Amino acid sequence: MAREPAYTDKQLAELGLSRERLAQHIAIIMDGNGRWAQHRGLPRIEGHRRGVHSVRAVVEECSRLGLQQLTLYCFSSENWKRPKLELSLLMKLLRHYLVEERRLICEQGLQFRVIGKTEELDPAIQREIKLTEDAARGNDGMMLCLAVNYGARMEITEAVQQIARKVQQGSLSADAITEKTVVSHLMTSGMSDPDLLIRTAGEMRLSNYLLWQISYSELWITDCCWPDFRGSNLHTALKEFAARDRRFGGLQKTTEGPSSASA
Ligand code: IPE
Ligand code: IPE
Ligand code: MG
């Protein structure tokens, strides 16, 4: 499939969007696959399978909209609590996704990164991640970041351990630790913070996702289950985002975030 051209300002305006008020980085909690399937009398895995179509559509739409980054919550460090059969099917699906989307990621010129404890994943999946990272190296399009076996508390704990080790070894003094030090030890080091966090399927919680990074993200929660989520839902979210008054603790309307991006 050929790379879809980026939207012109005129096309954005037709969608009710403007480049100046577009979110640069969207993070999504892709929830509700199981419920989508159960409502239709289908096995839960069918919801996960359909969810891959939504991933494809949303990645392409975000890239056309000219976003800098899309960070998708694919599998949390707590999702291991699920039944063995669902876990093995989910991992199989992830592996297939990495193989099948590689060509598309390259055709769309996307940058690619995975955050999470990938070393705990099946070696076959680790291999596919590496192959996709290698294939996407040098691309300069939107950054597609997958959170796989990711948990924010684990991420922050590991960052604290790394910083403590440096203090112990004498290469860092405790007084020199700043927010930037913490940011540079997170798995998202070098990335901007999400401007907009979308959660599908209606739950009003964060489920251990990017807890440090979303301090000032705008939240948008929809009842739509992930397998039904498409470009039009994304446009609605972006329109609502554009109307939000982001103050970052101040009083004036601003698009400037707190300086917690890359150190
Ligand atoms: C999200 O859908 C996908 C993953 C967590 C892997 P769910 O599987 O959580 O779907 P619900 O929330 O049970 O409907
Ligand atoms: C969050 O969804 C994780 C992913 C979407 C990968 P969950 O379904 O695991 O979250 P809870 O259990 O409802 O909080
Ligand atoms: Mg869920």
GROMACS .gro file of N, CA and C in nm, residues 52-121:
model
  210
   52VAL      N    1  -0.653  -0.480   1.602
   52VAL     CA    2  -0.537  -0.456   1.516
   52VAL      C    3  -0.576  -0.368   1.397
   53HIS      N    4  -0.701  -0.385   1.347
   53HIS     CA    5  -0.748  -0.300   1.237
   53HIS      C    6  -0.753  -0.154   1.281
   54SER      N    7  -0.797  -0.134   1.406
   54SER     CA    8  -0.803   0.004   1.458
   54SER      C    9  -0.663   0.061   1.470
   55VAL      N   10  -0.567  -0.021   1.514
   55VAL     CA   11  -0.429   0.026   1.526
   55VAL      C   12  -0.381   0.075   1.390
   56ARG      N   13  -0.403  -0.008   1.289
   56ARG     CA   14  -0.360   0.025   1.153
   56ARG      C   15  -0.421   0.159   1.110
   57ALA      N   16  -0.554   0.172   1.128
   57ALA     CA   17  -0.624   0.294   1.084
   57ALA      C   18  -0.575   0.417   1.160
   58VAL      N   19  -0.556   0.403   1.291
   58VAL     CA   20  -0.517   0.518   1.373
   58VAL      C   21  -0.372   0.559   1.346
   59VAL      N   22  -0.285   0.462   1.328
   59VAL     CA   23  -0.144   0.493   1.297
   59VAL      C   24  -0.139   0.573   1.167
   60GLU      N   25  -0.211   0.525   1.067
   60GLU     CA   26  -0.207   0.592   0.938
   60GLU      C   27  -0.267   0.732   0.946
   61GLU      N   28  -0.377   0.744   1.020
   61GLU     CA   29  -0.442   0.875   1.031
   61GLU      C   30  -0.354   0.974   1.107
   62CYS      N   31  -0.292   0.929   1.215
   62CYS     CA   32  -0.205   1.019   1.293
   62CYS      C   33  -0.087   1.065   1.207
   63SER      N   34  -0.035   0.974   1.126
   63SER     CA   35   0.077   1.008   1.040
   63SER      C   36   0.033   1.111   0.935
   64ARG      N   37  -0.084   1.092   0.877
   64ARG     CA   38  -0.135   1.189   0.778
   64ARG      C   39  -0.163   1.325   0.840
   65LEU      N   40  -0.206   1.324   0.967
   65LEU     CA   41  -0.236   1.450   1.035
   65LEU      C   42  -0.109   1.527   1.068
   66GLY      N   43   0.005   1.457   1.058
   66GLY     CA   44   0.132   1.524   1.084
   66GLY      C   45   0.173   1.525   1.230
   67LEU      N   46   0.120   1.431   1.308
   67LEU     CA   47   0.159   1.419   1.449
   67LEU      C   48   0.307   1.383   1.461
   68GLN      N   49   0.368   1.423   1.570
   68GLN     CA   50   0.508   1.383   1.592
   68GLN      C   51   0.517   1.243   1.652
   69GLN      N   52   0.422   1.211   1.739
   69GLN     CA   53   0.434   1.082   1.806
   69GLN      C   54   0.298   1.024   1.846
   70LEU      N   55   0.290   0.892   1.839
   70LEU     CA   56   0.174   0.817   1.885
   70LEU      C   57   0.226   0.705   1.974
   71THR      N   58   0.177   0.699   2.098
   71THR     CA   59   0.225   0.597   2.192
   71THR      C   60   0.107   0.509   2.233
   72LEU      N   61   0.113   0.384   2.195
   72LEU     CA   62   0.000   0.292   2.214
   72LEU      C   63   0.026   0.193   2.326
   73TYR      N   64  -0.070   0.182   2.419
   73TYR     CA   65  -0.059   0.087   2.530
   73TYR      C   66  -0.107  -0.049   2.477
   74CYS      N   67  -0.014  -0.138   2.451
   74CYS     CA   68  -0.048  -0.268   2.390
   74CYS      C   69  -0.063  -0.378   2.494
   75PHE      N   70   0.023  -0.373   2.596
   75PHE     CA   71   0.020  -0.480   2.697
   75PHE      C   72   0.085  -0.426   2.823
   76SER      N   73   0.012  -0.430   2.935
   76SER     CA   74   0.066  -0.374   3.059
   76SER      C   75   0.139  -0.481   3.138
   77SER      N   76   0.224  -0.435   3.231
   77SER     CA   77   0.297  -0.531   3.315
   77SER      C   78   0.200  -0.606   3.407
   78GLU      N   79   0.077  -0.557   3.418
   78GLU     CA   80  -0.025  -0.625   3.501
   78GLU      C   81  -0.110  -0.722   3.417
   79ASN      N   82  -0.101  -0.713   3.286
   79ASN     CA   83  -0.184  -0.799   3.200
   79ASN      C   84  -0.144  -0.947   3.206
   80TRP      N   85  -0.027  -0.976   3.268
   80TRP     CA   86   0.013  -1.117   3.284
   80TRP      C   87  -0.084  -1.194   3.374
   81LYS      N   88  -0.172  -1.119   3.444
   81LYS     CA   89  -0.269  -1.185   3.534
   81LYS      C   90  -0.380  -1.254   3.455
   82ARG      N   91  -0.384  -1.235   3.326
   82ARG     CA   92  -0.494  -1.292   3.244
   82ARG      C   93  -0.476  -1.442   3.223
   83PRO      N   94  -0.584  -1.510   3.181
   83PRO     CA   95  -0.574  -1.655   3.158
   83PRO      C   96  -0.465  -1.688   3.055
   84LYS      N   97  -0.404  -1.805   3.075
   84LYS     CA   98  -0.291  -1.848   2.990
   84LYS      C   99  -0.326  -1.845   2.841
   85LEU      N  100  -0.447  -1.890   2.809
   85LEU     CA  101  -0.485  -1.898   2.667
   85LEU      C  102  -0.491  -1.758   2.605
   86GLU      N  103  -0.551  -1.663   2.678
   86GLU     CA  104  -0.560  -1.526   2.624
   86GLU      C  105  -0.419  -1.468   2.607
   87LEU      N  106  -0.331  -1.497   2.705
   87LEU     CA  107  -0.194  -1.445   2.697
   87LEU      C  108  -0.123  -1.498   2.573
   88SER      N  109  -0.138  -1.630   2.550
   88SER     CA  110  -0.063  -1.686   2.437
   88SER      C  111  -0.119  -1.634   2.305
   89LEU      N  112  -0.251  -1.613   2.298
   89LEU     CA  113  -0.309  -1.559   2.174
   89LEU      C  114  -0.269  -1.412   2.154
   90LEU      N  115  -0.265  -1.338   2.265
   90LEU     CA  116  -0.223  -1.197   2.256
   90LEU      C  117  -0.080  -1.185   2.206
   91MET      N  118   0.007  -1.272   2.258
   91MET     CA  119   0.148  -1.268   2.218
   91MET      C  120   0.165  -1.308   2.070
   92LYS      N  121   0.083  -1.405   2.029
   92LYS     CA  122   0.087  -1.447   1.889
   92LYS      C  123   0.044  -1.331   1.798
   93LEU      N  124  -0.059  -1.262   1.842
   93LEU     CA  125  -0.111  -1.147   1.766
   93LEU      C  126  -0.007  -1.036   1.758
   94LEU      N  127   0.062  -1.012   1.868
   94LEU     CA  128   0.165  -0.907   1.870
   94LEU      C  129   0.277  -0.942   1.773
   95ARG      N  130   0.313  -1.069   1.773
   95ARG     CA  131   0.421  -1.113   1.683
   95ARG      C  132   0.379  -1.095   1.537
   96HIS      N  133   0.257  -1.136   1.507
   96HIS     CA  134   0.206  -1.118   1.370
   96HIS      C  135   0.203  -0.972   1.330
   97TYR      N  136   0.159  -0.888   1.426
   97TYR     CA  137   0.150  -0.744   1.397
   97TYR      C  138   0.289  -0.691   1.358
   98LEU      N  139   0.389  -0.730   1.438
   98LEU     CA  140   0.525  -0.679   1.413
   98LEU      C  141   0.576  -0.723   1.275
   99VAL      N  142   0.541  -0.845   1.237
   99VAL     CA  143   0.585  -0.895   1.107
   99VAL      C  144   0.509  -0.825   0.995
  100GLU      N  145   0.374  -0.822   1.010
  100GLU     CA  146   0.291  -0.772   0.900
  100GLU      C  147   0.301  -0.621   0.882
  101GLU      N  148   0.321  -0.548   0.990
  101GLU     CA  149   0.322  -0.401   0.979
  101GLU      C  150   0.458  -0.346   0.942
  102ARG      N  151   0.560  -0.430   0.943
  102ARG     CA  152   0.697  -0.379   0.919
  102ARG      C  153   0.706  -0.303   0.786
  103ARG      N  154   0.648  -0.363   0.683
  103ARG     CA  155   0.655  -0.304   0.551
  103ARG      C  156   0.581  -0.168   0.550
  104LEU      N  157   0.464  -0.168   0.615
  104LEU     CA  158   0.385  -0.045   0.621
  104LEU      C  159   0.455   0.065   0.699
  105ILE      N  160   0.518   0.024   0.809
  105ILE     CA  161   0.592   0.121   0.892
  105ILE      C  162   0.701   0.186   0.807
  106CYS      N  163   0.765   0.104   0.724
  106CYS     CA  164   0.872   0.156   0.639
  106CYS      C  165   0.815   0.241   0.526
  107GLU      N  166   0.705   0.193   0.464
  107GLU     CA  167   0.645   0.270   0.355
  107GLU      C  168   0.597   0.407   0.403
  108GLN      N  169   0.549   0.411   0.527
  108GLN     CA  170   0.500   0.539   0.580
  108GLN      C  171   0.614   0.620   0.641
  109GLY      N  172   0.734   0.564   0.640
  109GLY     CA  173   0.851   0.637   0.691
  109GLY      C  174   0.846   0.660   0.841
  110LEU      N  175   0.777   0.570   0.914
  110LEU     CA  176   0.761   0.593   1.058
  110LEU      C  177   0.886   0.557   1.135
  111GLN      N  178   0.912   0.633   1.241
  111GLN     CA  179   1.014   0.592   1.337
  111GLN      C  180   0.946   0.491   1.429
  112PHE      N  181   1.023   0.404   1.490
  112PHE     CA  182   0.961   0.297   1.569
  112PHE      C  183   1.040   0.274   1.698
  113ARG      N  184   0.966   0.261   1.807
  113ARG     CA  185   1.032   0.237   1.936
  113ARG      C  186   0.937   0.158   2.026
  114VAL      N  187   0.994   0.075   2.113
  114VAL     CA  188   0.912   0.000   2.208
  114VAL      C  189   0.957   0.038   2.349
  115ILE      N  190   0.860   0.066   2.439
  115ILE     CA  191   0.895   0.088   2.579
  115ILE      C  192   0.832  -0.024   2.661
  116GLY      N  193   0.899  -0.064   2.770
  116GLY     CA  194   0.850  -0.174   2.852
  116GLY      C  195   0.962  -0.274   2.871
  117LYS      N  196   0.936  -0.372   2.957
  117LYS     CA  197   1.038  -0.474   2.984
  117LYS      C  198   1.035  -0.578   2.873
  118THR      N  199   1.096  -0.546   2.759
  118THR     CA  200   1.090  -0.637   2.645
  118THR      C  201   1.171  -0.764   2.671
  119GLU      N  202   1.270  -0.755   2.761
  119GLU     CA  203   1.354  -0.873   2.789
  119GLU      C  204   1.273  -0.987   2.851
  120GLU      N  205   1.154  -0.957   2.903
  120GLU     CA  206   1.070  -1.063   2.961
  120GLU      C  207   0.976  -1.127   2.857
  121LEU      N  208   0.979  -1.074   2.736
  121LEU     CA  209   0.890  -1.128   2.631
  121LEU      C  210   0.954  -1.250   2.566
   0.00000   0.00000   0.00000
